[in-house]
PDB file of C-alpha atoms in Angstrom:
ATOM      1  CA  MET A1187       0.375  -9.478 -19.733  1.00 64.00           C
ATOM      2  CA  SER A1188       2.272  -6.908 -17.682  1.00 89.00           C
ATOM      3  CA  VAL A1189       0.619  -6.068 -14.357  1.00 96.00           C
ATOM      4  CA  ARG A1190       1.121  -2.672 -12.748  1.00 97.00           C
ATOM      5  CA  ILE A1191       1.011  -2.672  -8.946  1.00 98.00           C
ATOM      6  CA  LEU A1192       1.011   0.662  -7.154  1.00 98.00           C
ATOM      7  CA  ALA A1193       2.731   0.612  -3.751  1.00 98.00           C
ATOM      8  CA  LEU A1194       1.668   3.104  -1.088  1.00 98.00           C
ATOM      9  CA  VAL A1195       3.770   3.422   2.067  1.00 98.00           C
ATOM     10  CA  GLY A1196       2.174   4.663   5.284  1.00 97.00           C
ATOM     11  CA  SER A1197       5.416   6.017   6.744  1.00 97.00           C
ATOM     12  CA  LEU A1198       7.066   9.241   5.650  1.00 96.00           C
ATOM     13  CA  ARG A1199      10.301   8.647   7.567  1.00 94.00           C
ATOM     14  CA  ALA A1200      13.344   8.469   5.283  1.00 89.00           C
ATOM     15  CA  GLY A1201      14.697   5.330   6.978  1.00 90.00           C
ATOM     16  CA  SER A1202      11.306   3.677   7.307  1.00 95.00           C
ATOM     17  CA  HIS A1203      11.407  -0.109   7.392  1.00 96.00           C
ATOM     18  CA  ASN A1204       8.057  -0.138   5.567  1.00 96.00           C
ATOM     19  CA  ARG A1205       9.603   1.950   2.807  1.00 97.00           C
ATOM     20  CA  GLN A1206      12.481  -0.529   2.679  1.00 96.00           C
ATOM     21  CA  LEU A1207       9.932  -3.325   2.444  1.00 97.00           C
ATOM     22  CA  ALA A1208       8.299  -1.515  -0.490  1.00 97.00           C
ATOM     23  CA  GLU A1209      11.704  -1.067  -2.151  1.00 97.00           C
ATOM     24  CA  ALA A1210      12.221  -4.806  -1.757  1.00 97.00           C
ATOM     25  CA  ALA A1211       8.860  -5.449  -3.448  1.00 97.00           C
ATOM     26  CA  VAL A1212       9.993  -3.331  -6.412  1.00 97.00           C
ATOM     27  CA  LYS A1213      13.181  -5.398  -6.751  1.00 97.00           C
ATOM     28  CA  LEU A1214      11.519  -8.775  -6.156  1.00 96.00           C
ATOM     29  CA  ALA A1215       8.556  -8.367  -8.505  1.00 95.00           C
ATOM     30  CA  PRO A1216       8.218 -11.475 -10.664  1.00 93.00           C
ATOM     31  CA  GLU A1217       8.386 -11.338 -14.421  1.00 93.00           C
ATOM     32  CA  GLY A1218       5.250  -9.765 -15.802  1.00 93.00           C
ATOM     33  CA  ALA A1219       4.693  -7.585 -12.745  1.00 95.00           C
ATOM     34  CA  GLU A1220       5.923  -4.067 -12.119  1.00 96.00           C
ATOM     35  CA  VAL A1221       5.698  -2.531  -8.656  1.00 98.00           C
ATOM     36  CA  GLU A1222       5.722   1.267  -8.705  1.00 98.00           C
ATOM     37  CA  LEU A1223       6.511   2.976  -5.411  1.00 98.00           C
ATOM     38  CA  PHE A1224       4.393   6.134  -5.245  1.00 98.00           C
ATOM     39  CA  GLU A1225       6.304   9.181  -4.052  1.00 96.00           C
ATOM     40  CA  GLY A1226       4.508  12.220  -2.676  1.00 96.00           C
ATOM     41  CA  LEU A1227       1.962  11.147  -0.070  1.00 98.00           C
ATOM     42  CA  ALA A1228       3.296  13.875   2.251  1.00 97.00           C
ATOM     43  CA  GLU A1229       2.242  16.602  -0.192  1.00 98.00           C
ATOM     44  CA  ILE A1230      -1.390  15.525  -0.441  1.00 98.00           C
ATOM     45  CA  PRO A1231      -3.724  17.698   1.647  1.00 98.00           C
ATOM     46  CA  PHE A1232      -6.174  16.025   3.992  1.00 98.00           C
ATOM     47  CA  TYR A1233      -9.235  14.932   2.084  1.00 98.00           C
ATOM     48  CA  ASN A1234     -11.923  17.611   1.981  1.00 97.00           C
ATOM     49  CA  GLU A1235     -14.857  17.602  -0.424  1.00 95.00           C
ATOM     50  CA  ASP A1236     -14.580  21.392  -0.695  1.00 96.00           C
ATOM     51  CA  ILE A1237     -11.235  21.037  -2.508  1.00 97.00           C
ATOM     52  CA  ASP A1238     -12.126  17.871  -4.419  1.00 96.00           C
ATOM     53  CA  VAL A1239     -13.683  19.780  -7.270  1.00 94.00           C
ATOM     54  CA  GLU A1240     -13.328  18.620 -10.876  1.00 90.00           C
ATOM     55  CA  GLY A1241     -10.745  20.746 -12.631  1.00 91.00           C
ATOM     56  CA  ASN A1242      -9.448  22.114  -9.339  1.00 93.00           C
ATOM     57  CA  VAL A1243      -8.197  19.028  -7.455  1.00 96.00           C
ATOM     58  CA  PRO A1244      -4.879  19.766  -5.695  1.00 98.00           C
ATOM     59  CA  ALA A1245      -1.982  18.738  -7.939  1.00 97.00           C
ATOM     60  CA  ALA A1246      -0.556  16.192  -5.463  1.00 98.00           C
ATOM     61  CA  ALA A1247      -3.931  14.444  -5.126  1.00 98.00           C
ATOM     62  CA  ALA A1248      -4.381  14.485  -8.907  1.00 97.00           C
ATOM     63  CA  ARG A1249      -0.955  12.804  -9.344  1.00 98.00           C
ATOM     64  CA  LEU A1250      -1.967  10.093  -6.876  1.00 98.00           C
ATOM     65  CA  ARG A1251      -5.245   9.497  -8.713  1.00 98.00           C
ATOM     66  CA  GLU A1252      -3.459   9.354 -12.077  1.00 97.00           C
ATOM     67  CA  ALA A1253      -0.953   6.790 -10.796  1.00 98.00           C
ATOM     68  CA  ALA A1254      -3.779   4.778  -9.232  1.00 98.00           C
ATOM     69  CA  GLY A1255      -5.769   4.932 -12.445  1.00 97.00           C
ATOM     70  CA  ARG A1256      -2.875   3.280 -14.312  1.00 97.00           C
ATOM     71  CA  ALA A1257      -2.555   0.551 -11.684  1.00 98.00           C
ATOM     72  CA  ASP A1258      -4.032  -2.926 -12.011  1.00 97.00           C
ATOM     73  CA  ALA A1259      -3.585  -3.651  -8.292  1.00 98.00           C
ATOM     74  CA  PHE A1260      -2.374  -2.064  -5.066  1.00 98.00           C
ATOM     75  CA  LEU A1261       0.119  -3.057  -2.389  1.00 98.00           C
ATOM     76  CA  LEU A1262      -0.174  -1.052   0.826  1.00 98.00           C
ATOM     77  CA  PHE A1263       2.604  -0.990   3.420  1.00 98.00           C
ATOM     78  CA  SER A1264       1.383  -0.004   6.854  1.00 97.00           C
ATOM     79  CA  PRO A1265       3.295   0.522  10.054  1.00 95.00           C
ATOM     80  CA  GLU A1266       1.233   0.884  13.217  1.00 94.00           C
ATOM     81  CA  TYR A1267       0.820   4.287  14.839  1.00 93.00           C
ATOM     82  CA  ASN A1268      -0.844   4.163  18.250  1.00 93.00           C
ATOM     83  CA  GLY A1269      -2.507   0.877  17.391  1.00 92.00           C
ATOM     84  CA  THR A1270      -3.972   1.911  14.054  1.00 95.00           C
ATOM     85  CA  ILE A1271      -3.371   3.038  10.471  1.00 97.00           C
ATOM     86  CA  PRO A1272      -1.101   6.064   9.863  1.00 97.00           C
ATOM     87  CA  ALA A1273      -2.963   9.225   8.829  1.00 97.00           C
ATOM     88  CA  VAL A1274      -0.986   9.570   5.591  1.00 98.00           C
ATOM     89  CA  LEU A1275      -2.114   6.146   4.362  1.00 98.00           C
ATOM     90  CA  LYS A1276      -5.724   6.701   5.443  1.00 98.00           C
ATOM     91  CA  ASN A1277      -5.683  10.049   3.630  1.00 98.00           C
ATOM     92  CA  ALA A1278      -4.475   8.375   0.410  1.00 98.00           C
ATOM     93  CA  ILE A1279      -7.273   5.805   0.727  1.00 98.00           C
ATOM     94  CA  ASP A1280      -9.786   8.633   1.218  1.00 98.00           C
ATOM     95  CA  TRP A1281      -8.617  10.474  -1.914  1.00 98.00           C
ATOM     96  CA  LEU A1282      -8.682   7.253  -3.954  1.00 98.00           C
ATOM     97  CA  SER A1283     -12.175   6.348  -2.730  1.00 97.00           C
ATOM     98  CA  ARG A1284     -13.641   9.271  -4.684  1.00 95.00           C
ATOM     99  CA  PRO A1285     -15.637   9.925  -6.733  1.00 89.00           C
ATOM    100  CA  TYR A1286     -18.056   7.870  -4.691  1.00 85.00           C
ATOM    101  CA  GLY A1287     -18.703   4.499  -6.338  1.00 83.00           C
ATOM    102  CA  ALA A1288     -16.045   5.028  -8.991  1.00 88.00           C
ATOM    103  CA  GLY A1289     -12.810   5.511  -7.059  1.00 94.00           C
ATOM    104  CA  ALA A1290      -9.467   4.123  -8.177  1.00 96.00           C
ATOM    105  CA  PHE A1291      -9.681   1.043  -5.930  1.00 97.00           C
ATOM    106  CA  THR A1292     -13.000  -0.120  -7.351  1.00 96.00           C
ATOM    107  CA  GLY A1293     -12.748  -3.746  -8.414  1.00 94.00           C
ATOM    108  CA  LYS A1294      -8.945  -3.862  -8.204  1.00 97.00           C
ATOM    109  CA  PRO A1295      -7.008  -6.353  -6.045  1.00 98.00           C
ATOM    110  CA  VAL A1296      -5.368  -4.936  -2.918  1.00 98.00           C
ATOM    111  CA  ALA A1297      -2.938  -6.518  -0.460  1.00 98.00           C
ATOM    112  CA  VAL A1298      -1.873  -4.924   2.814  1.00 98.00           C
ATOM    113  CA  VAL A1299       1.413  -5.830   4.491  1.00 98.00           C
ATOM    114  CA  GLY A1300       3.917  -4.199   6.778  1.00 96.00           C
ATOM    115  CA  THR A1301       6.329  -4.236   9.631  1.00 95.00           C
ATOM    116  CA  ALA A1302       6.371  -2.594  13.018  1.00 94.00           C
ATOM    117  CA  TYR A1303       8.464  -2.542  16.149  1.00 90.00           C
ATOM    118  CA  GLY A1304       5.931  -4.437  18.267  1.00 88.00           C
ATOM    119  CA  GLN A1305       5.532  -8.173  18.651  1.00 89.00           C
ATOM    120  CA  PHE A1306       2.643  -8.401  16.188  1.00 86.00           C
ATOM    121  CA  GLY A1307       4.196  -6.477  13.291  1.00 90.00           C
ATOM    122  CA  GLY A1308       1.462  -3.865  12.934  1.00 94.00           C
ATOM    123  CA  VAL A1309      -1.387  -6.306  12.409  1.00 95.00           C
ATOM    124  CA  TRP A1310      -4.019  -3.946  13.896  1.00 96.00           C
ATOM    125  CA  ALA A1311      -3.087  -1.146  11.510  1.00 96.00           C
ATOM    126  CA  GLN A1312      -3.019  -3.529   8.578  1.00 97.00           C
ATOM    127  CA  ASP A1313      -6.473  -4.840   9.505  1.00 97.00           C
ATOM    128  CA  ASP A1314      -7.754  -1.248   9.675  1.00 97.00           C
ATOM    129  CA  ALA A1315      -6.216  -0.520   6.269  1.00 98.00           C
ATOM    130  CA  ARG A1316      -7.897  -3.627   4.794  1.00 98.00           C
ATOM    131  CA  LYS A1317     -11.227  -2.469   6.205  1.00 98.00           C
ATOM    132  CA  ALA A1318     -10.867   1.080   4.837  1.00 98.00           C
ATOM    133  CA  VAL A1319      -9.704   0.031   1.368  1.00 98.00           C
ATOM    134  CA  GLY A1320     -12.447  -2.600   1.169  1.00 97.00           C
ATOM    135  CA  ILE A1321     -15.081   0.002   1.966  1.00 96.00           C
ATOM    136  CA  ALA A1322     -13.419   2.210  -0.669  1.00 97.00           C
ATOM    137  CA  GLY A1323     -14.173  -0.466  -3.282  1.00 96.00           C
ATOM    138  CA  GLY A1324     -10.960  -2.471  -3.423  1.00 97.00           C
ATOM    139  CA  THR A1325     -10.988  -6.244  -3.705  1.00 97.00           C
ATOM    140  CA  VAL A1326      -8.972  -6.984  -0.581  1.00 97.00           C
ATOM    141  CA  LEU A1327      -7.015 -10.228  -0.642  1.00 97.00           C
ATOM    142  CA  GLU A1328      -7.925 -11.174   2.926  1.00 95.00           C
ATOM    143  CA  ASP A1329      -5.777 -14.305   2.926  1.00 95.00           C
ATOM    144  CA  VAL A1330      -2.650 -12.471   1.763  1.00 95.00           C
ATOM    145  CA  LYS A1331      -0.974 -11.165   4.892  1.00 94.00           C
ATOM    146  CA  LEU A1332       2.555 -10.332   5.955  1.00 96.00           C
ATOM    147  CA  SER A1333       3.087  -8.698   9.356  1.00 95.00           C
ATOM    148  CA  ILE A1334       6.730  -8.625  10.358  1.00 94.00           C
ATOM    149  CA  PRO A1335       7.364  -7.966  14.076  1.00 93.00           C
ATOM    150  CA  GLY A1336      10.449  -6.448  15.671  1.00 89.00           C
ATOM    151  CA  SER A1337      11.387  -4.251  12.715  1.00 92.00           C
ATOM    152  CA  VAL A1338      13.891  -2.127  14.623  1.00 90.00           C
ATOM    153  CA  VAL A1339      15.925  -5.186  15.571  1.00 89.00           C
ATOM    154  CA  ARG A1340      15.279  -7.350  12.520  1.00 90.00           C
ATOM    155  CA  PHE A1341      16.185  -4.652   9.998  1.00 95.00           C
ATOM    156  CA  ALA A1342      18.811  -2.813  12.069  1.00 89.00           C
ATOM    157  CA  GLU A1343      21.611  -3.982   9.798  1.00 91.00           C
ATOM    158  CA  THR A1344      19.740  -5.916   7.101  1.00 91.00           C
ATOM    159  CA  HIS A1345      17.586  -4.456   4.343  1.00 92.00           C
ATOM    160  CA  PRO A1346      14.398  -6.519   3.910  1.00 95.00           C
ATOM    161  CA  VAL A1347      15.477  -7.514   0.388  1.00 95.00           C
ATOM    162  CA  ASP A1348      18.484  -9.272   1.943  1.00 94.00           C
ATOM    163  CA  ASP A1349      16.412 -11.170   4.528  1.00 94.00           C
ATOM    164  CA  ALA A1350      15.729 -14.491   2.784  1.00 96.00           C
ATOM    165  CA  GLU A1351      12.545 -15.265   4.729  1.00 96.00           C
ATOM    166  CA  VAL A1352      11.050 -11.794   4.182  1.00 95.00           C
ATOM    167  CA  ALA A1353      12.092 -11.755   0.516  1.00 96.00           C
ATOM    168  CA  ALA A1354      10.365 -15.081  -0.109  1.00 97.00           C
ATOM    169  CA  GLN A1355       7.191 -13.983   1.688  1.00 96.00           C
ATOM    170  CA  LEU A1356       7.095 -10.626  -0.090  1.00 96.00           C
ATOM    171  CA  THR A1357       7.672 -12.269  -3.459  1.00 96.00           C
ATOM    172  CA  GLU A1358       4.696 -14.529  -2.722  1.00 96.00           C
ATOM    173  CA  VAL A1359       2.513 -11.500  -1.889  1.00 97.00           C
ATOM    174  CA  VAL A1360       3.396  -9.765  -5.175  1.00 96.00           C
ATOM    175  CA  SER A1361       2.878 -13.036  -7.086  1.00 95.00           C
ATOM    176  CA  ARG A1362      -0.571 -13.448  -5.531  1.00 96.00           C
ATOM    177  CA  LEU A1363      -1.527  -9.909  -6.597  1.00 96.00           C
ATOM    178  CA  HIS A1364      -0.235 -10.648 -10.099  1.00 95.00           C
ATOM    179  CA  THR A1365      -2.282 -13.853 -10.249  1.00 94.00           C
ATOM    180  CA  GLN A1366      -5.400 -12.133  -8.911  1.00 93.00           C
ATOM    181  CA  VAL A1367      -5.211  -9.449 -11.615  1.00 92.00           C
ATOM    182  CA  GLY A1368      -5.057 -12.222 -14.221  1.00 79.00           C
ATOM    183  CA  GLU A1369      -8.127 -13.884 -12.701  1.00 77.00           C
ATOM    184  CA  VAL A1370     -10.073 -10.615 -12.618  1.00 71.00           C
ATOM    185  CA  THR A1371      -9.131  -9.862 -16.229  1.00 71.00           C
ATOM    186  CA  ALA A1372     -10.142 -13.348 -17.379  1.00 66.00           C
ATOM    187  CA  ALA A1373     -13.543 -13.155 -15.656  1.00 63.00           C
TER     188      ALA A1373
END
């Protein structure tokens, strides 16, 4: 069974280390798993029920929902902005939490990982993302965590895919998502 994992990156910066981490996840996905890196979070307007009207949903938000609808699981990459989740990632979670009770996350496995400059690797933001996506209906894999500190130094000259320790840990995260989808499907 092929498992589709949608990756959402909470940083819009072209050289983002979290984006590089997501690119590594795409390359390191085990056989039977496909990680799709969603492009276009910057184009999605802030969530507003007035514009979330069937048949008139903004095109960028509709594309996100379509990609999420095809996904079997989600892998969120969150840096830490001022001690919490970046607005762009929170906005994506908000769009995917609707319609209420039947959003794209409902019943699907979700893992949250990331890297940040600080000594804790963005753990506060990742915890906030887990909370938000859990409330949005996702089945958060609470024991699957990867917070990589010191991103500016650690990845200054090395892409995460070429960091053996990070590659092994990231491969384990994707494998755990893959396994969890199989368990949910079998249940």
